[in-house]
PDB file of C-alpha atoms in Angstrom:
ATOM      1  CA  GLY Y   1      -8.304  -0.887  16.258  1.00  0.00           C
ATOM      2  CA  ASP Y   2      -7.286  -3.140  13.424  1.00  0.00           C
ATOM      3  CA  SER Y   3      -3.693  -4.290  13.241  1.00  0.00           C
ATOM      4  CA  VAL Y   4      -1.478  -6.592  11.196  1.00  0.00           C
ATOM      5  CA  THR Y   5       1.618  -8.323  12.526  1.00  0.00           C
ATOM      6  CA  GLN Y   6       3.995  -9.585   9.926  1.00  0.00           C
ATOM      7  CA  MET Y   7       7.087 -11.723  10.113  1.00  0.00           C
ATOM      8  CA  GLU Y   8      10.139  -9.528  10.268  1.00  0.00           C
ATOM      9  CA  GLY Y   9      12.753  -9.771   7.608  1.00  0.00           C
ATOM     10  CA  PRO Y  10      14.874  -9.704   5.794  1.00  0.00           C
ATOM     11  CA  VAL Y  11      14.466 -13.195   4.408  1.00  0.00           C
ATOM     12  CA  THR Y  12      17.135 -14.612   2.136  1.00  0.00           C
ATOM     13  CA  LEU Y  13      16.528 -17.843   0.234  1.00  0.00           C
ATOM     14  CA  SER Y  14      18.150 -19.792  -2.546  1.00  0.00           C
ATOM     15  CA  GLU Y  15      16.289 -20.214  -5.790  1.00  0.00           C
ATOM     16  CA  GLU Y  16      13.701 -23.035  -5.698  1.00  0.00           C
ATOM     17  CA  ALA Y  17      13.483 -22.939  -1.899  1.00  0.00           C
ATOM     18  CA  PHE Y  18      10.157 -22.974  -0.062  1.00  0.00           C
ATOM     19  CA  LEU Y  19       8.884 -19.647   1.212  1.00  0.00           C
ATOM     20  CA  THR Y  20       6.666 -18.839   4.170  1.00  0.00           C
ATOM     21  CA  ILE Y  21       5.986 -15.328   5.405  1.00  0.00           C
ATOM     22  CA  ASN Y  22       3.805 -15.265   8.495  1.00  0.00           C
ATOM     23  CA  CYS Y  23       0.991 -12.778   8.954  1.00  0.00           C
ATOM     24  CA  THR Y  24      -1.509 -12.512  11.788  1.00  0.00           C
ATOM     25  CA  TYR Y  25      -4.168  -9.924  12.305  1.00  0.00           C
ATOM     26  CA  THR Y  26      -6.455  -8.333  14.863  1.00  0.00           C
ATOM     27  CA  ALA Y  27      -9.783  -7.005  13.689  1.00  0.00           C
ATOM     28  CA  THR Y  28     -13.422  -6.938  14.577  1.00  0.00           C
ATOM     29  CA  GLY Y  29     -15.951  -8.584  12.345  1.00  0.00           C
ATOM     30  CA  TYR Y  30     -14.914 -10.169   9.096  1.00  0.00           C
ATOM     31  CA  PRO Y  31     -12.077  -8.297   7.395  1.00  0.00           C
ATOM     32  CA  SER Y  32     -10.768  -8.936   3.916  1.00  0.00           C
ATOM     33  CA  LEU Y  33      -7.099  -9.915   3.731  1.00  0.00           C
ATOM     34  CA  PHE Y  34      -4.490  -9.111   1.106  1.00  0.00           C
ATOM     35  CA  TRP Y  35      -0.896  -9.631   0.174  1.00  0.00           C
ATOM     36  CA  TYR Y  36       0.780  -6.853  -1.797  1.00  0.00           C
ATOM     37  CA  VAL Y  37       4.232  -6.917  -3.389  1.00  0.00           C
ATOM     38  CA  GLN Y  38       6.502  -3.919  -3.882  1.00  0.00           C
ATOM     39  CA  TYR Y  39       9.430  -4.105  -6.266  1.00  0.00           C
ATOM     40  CA  PRO Y  40      12.308  -1.628  -5.789  1.00  0.00           C
ATOM     41  CA  GLY Y  41      11.316   1.945  -6.525  1.00  0.00           C
ATOM     42  CA  GLU Y  42       7.754   1.034  -7.401  1.00  0.00           C
ATOM     43  CA  GLY Y  43       4.319   1.214  -5.858  1.00  0.00           C
ATOM     44  CA  LEU Y  44       2.370  -1.741  -4.530  1.00  0.00           C
ATOM     45  CA  GLN Y  45       0.824  -4.462  -6.629  1.00  0.00           C
ATOM     46  CA  LEU Y  46      -1.905  -6.740  -5.401  1.00  0.00           C
ATOM     47  CA  LEU Y  47      -0.592 -10.288  -5.231  1.00  0.00           C
ATOM     48  CA  LEU Y  48      -3.610 -12.132  -3.859  1.00  0.00           C
ATOM     49  CA  LYS Y  49      -6.613 -11.709  -1.627  1.00  0.00           C
ATOM     50  CA  ALA Y  50      -9.190 -13.576   0.445  1.00  0.00           C
ATOM     51  CA  THR Y  51     -12.491 -12.137   1.593  1.00  0.00           C
ATOM     52  CA  LYS Y  52     -13.847 -14.773   3.968  1.00  0.00           C
ATOM     53  CA  ALA Y  53     -12.744 -17.537   6.276  1.00  0.00           C
ATOM     54  CA  ASP Y  54     -11.157 -20.592   4.614  1.00  0.00           C
ATOM     55  CA  ASP Y  55     -10.780 -18.766   1.310  1.00  0.00           C
ATOM     56  CA  LYS Y  56      -7.458 -19.430  -0.409  1.00  0.00           C
ATOM     57  CA  GLY Y  57      -5.968 -16.670  -2.514  1.00  0.00           C
ATOM     58  CA  SER Y  58      -3.435 -17.661  -5.141  1.00  0.00           C
ATOM     59  CA  ASN Y  59      -1.433 -15.999  -7.876  1.00  0.00           C
ATOM     60  CA  LYS Y  60       1.905 -16.604  -9.618  1.00  0.00           C
ATOM     61  CA  GLY Y  61       2.558 -19.683  -7.483  1.00  0.00           C
ATOM     62  CA  PHE Y  62       1.916 -17.823  -4.217  1.00  0.00           C
ATOM     63  CA  GLU Y  63      -0.857 -18.948  -1.892  1.00  0.00           C
ATOM     64  CA  ALA Y  64      -2.403 -17.791   1.369  1.00  0.00           C
ATOM     65  CA  THR Y  65      -5.370 -19.185   3.286  1.00  0.00           C
ATOM     66  CA  TYR Y  66      -7.662 -17.045   5.460  1.00  0.00           C
ATOM     67  CA  ARG Y  67      -7.661 -18.807   8.829  1.00  0.00           C
ATOM     68  CA  LYS Y  68     -10.137 -17.191  11.179  1.00  0.00           C
ATOM     69  CA  GLU Y  69      -9.457 -19.605  14.029  1.00  0.00           C
ATOM     70  CA  THR Y  70      -5.809 -18.572  14.152  1.00  0.00           C
ATOM     71  CA  THR Y  71      -6.368 -15.069  12.705  1.00  0.00           C
ATOM     72  CA  SER Y  72      -3.653 -15.750  10.178  1.00  0.00           C
ATOM     73  CA  PHE Y  73      -2.989 -15.294   6.472  1.00  0.00           C
ATOM     74  CA  HIS Y  74       0.467 -16.751   5.886  1.00  0.00           C
ATOM     75  CA  LEU Y  75       2.018 -16.386   2.435  1.00  0.00           C
ATOM     76  CA  GLU Y  76       3.621 -19.456   0.868  1.00  0.00           C
ATOM     77  CA  LYS Y  77       5.349 -20.407  -2.347  1.00  0.00           C
ATOM     78  CA  GLY Y  78       6.746 -23.822  -3.098  1.00  0.00           C
ATOM     79  CA  SER Y  79       9.677 -22.750  -5.256  1.00  0.00           C
ATOM     80  CA  VAL Y  80      10.866 -19.153  -5.282  1.00  0.00           C
ATOM     81  CA  GLN Y  81      12.642 -17.463  -8.157  1.00  0.00           C
ATOM     82  CA  VAL Y  82      15.155 -14.630  -8.263  1.00  0.00           C
ATOM     83  CA  SER Y  83      12.427 -12.461  -9.777  1.00  0.00           C
ATOM     84  CA  ASP Y  84      10.373 -12.864  -6.562  1.00  0.00           C
ATOM     85  CA  SER Y  85      12.844 -10.647  -4.705  1.00  0.00           C
ATOM     86  CA  ALA Y  86      10.759  -7.773  -3.373  1.00  0.00           C
ATOM     87  CA  VAL Y  87       9.049  -6.478  -0.244  1.00  0.00           C
ATOM     88  CA  TYR Y  88       5.825  -8.239   0.681  1.00  0.00           C
ATOM     89  CA  PHE Y  89       3.076  -6.553   2.692  1.00  0.00           C
ATOM     90  CA  CYS Y  90       0.188  -8.237   4.426  1.00  0.00           C
ATOM     91  CA  ALA Y  91      -2.866  -5.994   4.743  1.00  0.00           C
ATOM     92  CA  LEU Y  92      -6.446  -6.042   5.872  1.00  0.00           C
ATOM     93  CA  LYS Y  93      -9.536  -4.058   5.090  1.00  0.00           C
ATOM     94  CA  GLY Y  94     -12.021  -3.864   7.900  1.00  0.00           C
ATOM     95  CA  SER Y  95     -15.648  -4.808   7.562  1.00  0.00           C
ATOM     96  CA  SER Y  96     -17.025  -1.740   9.325  1.00  0.00           C
ATOM     97  CA  GLY Y  97     -16.328   1.944   9.821  1.00  0.00           C
ATOM     98  CA  SER Y  98     -13.716   3.243   7.394  1.00  0.00           C
ATOM     99  CA  ALA Y  99     -13.845  -0.024   5.532  1.00  0.00           C
ATOM    100  CA  ARG Y 100     -12.168   1.339   2.436  1.00  0.00           C
ATOM    101  CA  GLN Y 101      -8.795   1.985   3.985  1.00  0.00           C
ATOM    102  CA  LEU Y 102      -6.125  -0.653   4.376  1.00  0.00           C
ATOM    103  CA  THR Y 103      -4.078  -1.478   7.442  1.00  0.00           C
ATOM    104  CA  PHE Y 104      -0.618  -2.738   6.521  1.00  0.00           C
ATOM    105  CA  GLY Y 105       1.901  -4.954   8.190  1.00  0.00           C
ATOM    106  CA  SER Y 106       5.483  -3.795   8.450  1.00  0.00           C
ATOM    107  CA  GLY Y 107       6.598  -5.539   5.288  1.00  0.00           C
ATOM    108  CA  THR Y 108       9.054  -8.380   4.728  1.00  0.00           C
ATOM    109  CA  GLN Y 109      12.039  -7.981   2.444  1.00  0.00           C
ATOM    110  CA  LEU Y 110      12.656 -11.149   0.424  1.00  0.00           C
ATOM    111  CA  THR Y 111      15.901 -11.736  -1.431  1.00  0.00           C
ATOM    112  CA  VAL Y 112      16.254 -14.826  -3.602  1.00  0.00           C
ATOM    113  CA  LEU Y 113      19.762 -15.786  -4.605  1.00  0.00           C
ATOM    114  CA  PRO Y 114      20.553 -17.685  -7.805  1.00  0.00           C
TER     115      PRO Y 114
ATOM    116  CA  GLY Z   1      -7.421  -3.488 -16.009  1.00  0.00           C
ATOM    117  CA  ALA Z   2      -7.919  -0.518 -13.775  1.00  0.00           C
ATOM    118  CA  VAL Z   3      -4.809   1.560 -13.197  1.00  0.00           C
ATOM    119  CA  VAL Z   4      -3.788   4.417 -10.980  1.00  0.00           C
ATOM    120  CA  SER Z   5      -1.251   6.814 -12.409  1.00  0.00           C
ATOM    121  CA  GLN Z   6       0.935   8.939 -10.155  1.00  0.00           C
ATOM    122  CA  HIS Z   7       3.086  11.848 -11.267  1.00  0.00           C
ATOM    123  CA  PRO Z   8       5.877  12.787 -10.942  1.00  0.00           C
ATOM    124  CA  SER Z   9       7.786   9.672 -10.019  1.00  0.00           C
ATOM    125  CA  TRP Z  10      10.782  11.565  -8.644  1.00  0.00           C
ATOM    126  CA  VAL Z  11      11.208  15.100  -7.373  1.00  0.00           C
ATOM    127  CA  ILE Z  12      14.323  16.801  -6.083  1.00  0.00           C
ATOM    128  CA  CYS Z  13      13.950  20.382  -4.934  1.00  0.00           C
ATOM    129  CA  LYS Z  14      15.245  22.986  -2.551  1.00  0.00           C
ATOM    130  CA  SER Z  15      13.987  23.515   0.963  1.00  0.00           C
ATOM    131  CA  GLY Z  16      11.043  25.902   1.099  1.00  0.00           C
ATOM    132  CA  THR Z  17       9.609  24.815  -2.233  1.00  0.00           C
ATOM    133  CA  SER Z  18       6.045  23.555  -2.548  1.00  0.00           C
ATOM    134  CA  VAL Z  19       5.627  20.315  -4.452  1.00  0.00           C
ATOM    135  CA  LYS Z  20       2.460  18.979  -6.048  1.00  0.00           C
ATOM    136  CA  ILE Z  21       1.905  15.266  -6.641  1.00  0.00           C
ATOM    137  CA  GLU Z  22      -0.930  14.059  -8.845  1.00  0.00           C
ATOM    138  CA  CYS Z  23      -2.857  10.824  -8.577  1.00  0.00           C
ATOM    139  CA  ARG Z  24      -5.162   9.856 -11.419  1.00  0.00           C
ATOM    140  CA  SER Z  25      -7.502   6.950 -11.794  1.00  0.00           C
ATOM    141  CA  LEU Z  26      -7.447   5.695 -15.369  1.00  0.00           C
ATOM    142  CA  ASP Z  27     -10.629   4.174 -16.843  1.00  0.00           C
ATOM    143  CA  PHE Z  28     -12.534   4.281 -13.589  1.00  0.00           C
ATOM    144  CA  GLN Z  29     -13.918   6.926 -11.285  1.00  0.00           C
ATOM    145  CA  ALA Z  30     -12.685   7.217  -7.740  1.00  0.00           C
ATOM    146  CA  THR Z  31     -14.740   9.154  -5.238  1.00  0.00           C
ATOM    147  CA  THR Z  32     -12.161   8.239  -2.627  1.00  0.00           C
ATOM    148  CA  MET Z  33      -8.401   8.102  -2.885  1.00  0.00           C
ATOM    149  CA  PHE Z  34      -5.821   7.458  -0.212  1.00  0.00           C
ATOM    150  CA  TRP Z  35      -2.430   9.032   0.349  1.00  0.00           C
ATOM    151  CA  TYR Z  36       0.316   7.081   2.087  1.00  0.00           C
ATOM    152  CA  ARG Z  37       3.817   7.913   3.163  1.00  0.00           C
ATOM    153  CA  GLN Z  38       6.564   5.322   3.308  1.00  0.00           C
ATOM    154  CA  PHE Z  39       9.925   5.790   4.991  1.00  0.00           C
ATOM    155  CA  PRO Z  40      12.866   3.633   3.869  1.00  0.00           C
ATOM    156  CA  LYS Z  41      12.420  -0.016   4.760  1.00  0.00           C
ATOM    157  CA  GLN Z  42       9.180   0.716   6.583  1.00  0.00           C
ATOM    158  CA  SER Z  43       5.535   0.093   5.968  1.00  0.00           C
ATOM    159  CA  LEU Z  44       2.989   2.439   4.469  1.00  0.00           C
ATOM    160  CA  MET Z  45       1.411   4.934   6.822  1.00  0.00           C
ATOM    161  CA  LEU Z  46      -1.945   6.361   5.827  1.00  0.00           C
ATOM    162  CA  MET Z  47      -1.771  10.145   5.764  1.00  0.00           C
ATOM    163  CA  ALA Z  48      -5.224  11.096   4.602  1.00  0.00           C
ATOM    164  CA  THR Z  49      -8.330  10.074   2.749  1.00  0.00           C
ATOM    165  CA  SER Z  50      -9.160  12.254  -0.215  1.00  0.00           C
ATOM    166  CA  ASN Z  51     -12.874  12.700  -0.889  1.00  0.00           C
ATOM    167  CA  GLU Z  52     -14.197  14.041  -4.171  1.00  0.00           C
ATOM    168  CA  GLY Z  53     -16.141  17.245  -3.634  1.00  0.00           C
ATOM    169  CA  SER Z  54     -15.407  17.543   0.073  1.00  0.00           C
ATOM    170  CA  LYS Z  55     -12.582  18.036   2.510  1.00  0.00           C
ATOM    171  CA  ALA Z  56      -9.954  15.392   3.001  1.00  0.00           C
ATOM    172  CA  THR Z  57      -9.859  13.393   6.195  1.00  0.00           C
ATOM    173  CA  TYR Z  58      -6.437  13.486   7.819  1.00  0.00           C
ATOM    174  CA  GLU Z  59      -4.959  10.889  10.120  1.00  0.00           C
ATOM    175  CA  GLN Z  60      -3.873  11.894  13.580  1.00  0.00           C
ATOM    176  CA  GLY Z  61      -0.555  13.685  13.570  1.00  0.00           C
ATOM    177  CA  VAL Z  62      -0.665  14.718   9.912  1.00  0.00           C
ATOM    178  CA  GLU Z  63      -0.611  18.488   9.423  1.00  0.00           C
ATOM    179  CA  LYS Z  64      -3.385  19.413   7.040  1.00  0.00           C
ATOM    180  CA  ASP Z  65      -1.859  22.827   6.352  1.00  0.00           C
ATOM    181  CA  LYS Z  66       1.404  21.163   5.438  1.00  0.00           C
ATOM    182  CA  PHE Z  67      -0.072  18.463   3.228  1.00  0.00           C
ATOM    183  CA  LEU Z  68      -2.836  20.011   1.152  1.00  0.00           C
ATOM    184  CA  ILE Z  69      -5.151  17.593  -0.588  1.00  0.00           C
ATOM    185  CA  ASN Z  70      -7.540  18.509  -3.366  1.00  0.00           C
ATOM    186  CA  HIS Z  71      -9.879  16.011  -4.994  1.00  0.00           C
ATOM    187  CA  ALA Z  72     -11.297  18.195  -7.715  1.00  0.00           C
ATOM    188  CA  SER Z  73     -12.719  15.504  -9.972  1.00  0.00           C
ATOM    189  CA  LEU Z  74     -13.651  11.863  -9.952  1.00  0.00           C
ATOM    190  CA  THR Z  75     -10.326  10.923 -11.519  1.00  0.00           C
ATOM    191  CA  LEU Z  76      -7.810  13.263  -9.930  1.00  0.00           C
ATOM    192  CA  SER Z  77      -6.503  13.910  -6.441  1.00  0.00           C
ATOM    193  CA  THR Z  78      -3.490  16.078  -5.694  1.00  0.00           C
ATOM    194  CA  LEU Z  79      -1.209  16.229  -2.693  1.00  0.00           C
ATOM    195  CA  THR Z  80       0.763  19.438  -2.231  1.00  0.00           C
ATOM    196  CA  VAL Z  81       3.624  19.447   0.230  1.00  0.00           C
ATOM    197  CA  THR Z  82       3.876  23.099   1.181  1.00  0.00           C
ATOM    198  CA  SER Z  83       7.180  24.737   2.107  1.00  0.00           C
ATOM    199  CA  ALA Z  84       8.905  21.378   2.017  1.00  0.00           C
ATOM    200  CA  HIS Z  85      11.860  20.688   4.288  1.00  0.00           C
ATOM    201  CA  PRO Z  86      14.355  17.812   4.374  1.00  0.00           C
ATOM    202  CA  GLU Z  87      12.271  15.934   6.938  1.00  0.00           C
ATOM    203  CA  ASP Z  88       9.473  15.760   4.356  1.00  0.00           C
ATOM    204  CA  SER Z  89      11.680  13.647   2.122  1.00  0.00           C
ATOM    205  CA  SER Z  90       9.928  10.329   1.678  1.00  0.00           C
ATOM    206  CA  PHE Z  91       8.132   8.035  -0.738  1.00  0.00           C
ATOM    207  CA  TYR Z  92       4.512   9.076  -1.237  1.00  0.00           C
ATOM    208  CA  ILE Z  93       2.009   6.615  -2.671  1.00  0.00           C
ATOM    209  CA  CYS Z  94      -1.622   7.063  -3.607  1.00  0.00           C
ATOM    210  CA  SER Z  95      -4.278   4.436  -4.054  1.00  0.00           C
ATOM    211  CA  ALA Z  96      -7.886   4.179  -5.101  1.00  0.00           C
ATOM    212  CA  PRO Z  97     -10.495   1.441  -4.910  1.00  0.00           C
ATOM    213  CA  GLU Z  98     -12.400   0.863  -8.119  1.00  0.00           C
ATOM    214  CA  TYR Z  99     -15.363  -0.444  -6.182  1.00  0.00           C
ATOM    215  CA  SER Z 100     -15.984  -0.390  -2.468  1.00  0.00           C
ATOM    216  CA  ASN Z 101     -15.605  -4.160  -2.177  1.00  0.00           C
ATOM    217  CA  GLN Z 102     -12.560  -4.440  -4.413  1.00  0.00           C
ATOM    218  CA  PRO Z 103      -8.856  -4.144  -3.589  1.00  0.00           C
ATOM    219  CA  GLN Z 104      -7.197  -0.807  -3.952  1.00  0.00           C
ATOM    220  CA  HIS Z 105      -5.079   0.031  -6.963  1.00  0.00           C
ATOM    221  CA  PHE Z 106      -1.819   1.734  -6.137  1.00  0.00           C
ATOM    222  CA  GLY Z 107       0.175   4.306  -8.022  1.00  0.00           C
ATOM    223  CA  ASP Z 108       3.869   3.736  -8.591  1.00  0.00           C
ATOM    224  CA  GLY Z 109       4.771   6.284  -5.948  1.00  0.00           C
ATOM    225  CA  THR Z 110       6.630   9.585  -5.875  1.00  0.00           C
ATOM    226  CA  ARG Z 111      10.059   9.821  -4.334  1.00  0.00           C
ATOM    227  CA  LEU Z 112      10.462  13.288  -2.865  1.00  0.00           C
ATOM    228  CA  SER Z 113      13.915  14.508  -1.919  1.00  0.00           C
ATOM    229  CA  ILE Z 114      14.264  17.923  -0.312  1.00  0.00           C
ATOM    230  CA  LEU Z 115      17.750  19.383  -0.256  1.00  0.00           C
TER     231      LEU Z 115
END
């Protein structure tokens, strides 16, 4: 079945540091890929998405590129802020079968220090 | 934009109580909604898929008699945790896709604490 492997945390960075959170996936066909962010005590918010190979999703300074050759969708941000502290989830939606449900990675806790 | 509203956001109750959690899609219709459970510092685990007008589809290992799901309308799904016990304490989150090819919208979650 589909699976998502995400870089384990927690990750602690200083403000303005560069961020990379690795995400790789296993799926048949052509899944859609997502990054969600969860702030403390809240539900998930979509951060960015990519629906086909070589697509780059971007939002709020975060970027991720759908790499089919390496089955990866790594999240990056050039300069993190304290307000970026949250848990980040990589997820995929399969292209067949129960295509509406999401498969999540384990989540990565990010803490940005001032 | 499209929003999913979840209520209540926090519940504390005694063991043996049944608790109902509501998930509403605002300004869009959702024939399918999803219910997830999240343990502290862990990922979301899909519990069941709620289908409007038909029975929910439960994931393996999820007790359907324990977690009752009712999708009575195109904008409302409810999850009832029956005879809740401390081990049912968790963070429950619902989600709904506005369109089949669009990302899911998530509710803000319900933190359930059973004493």
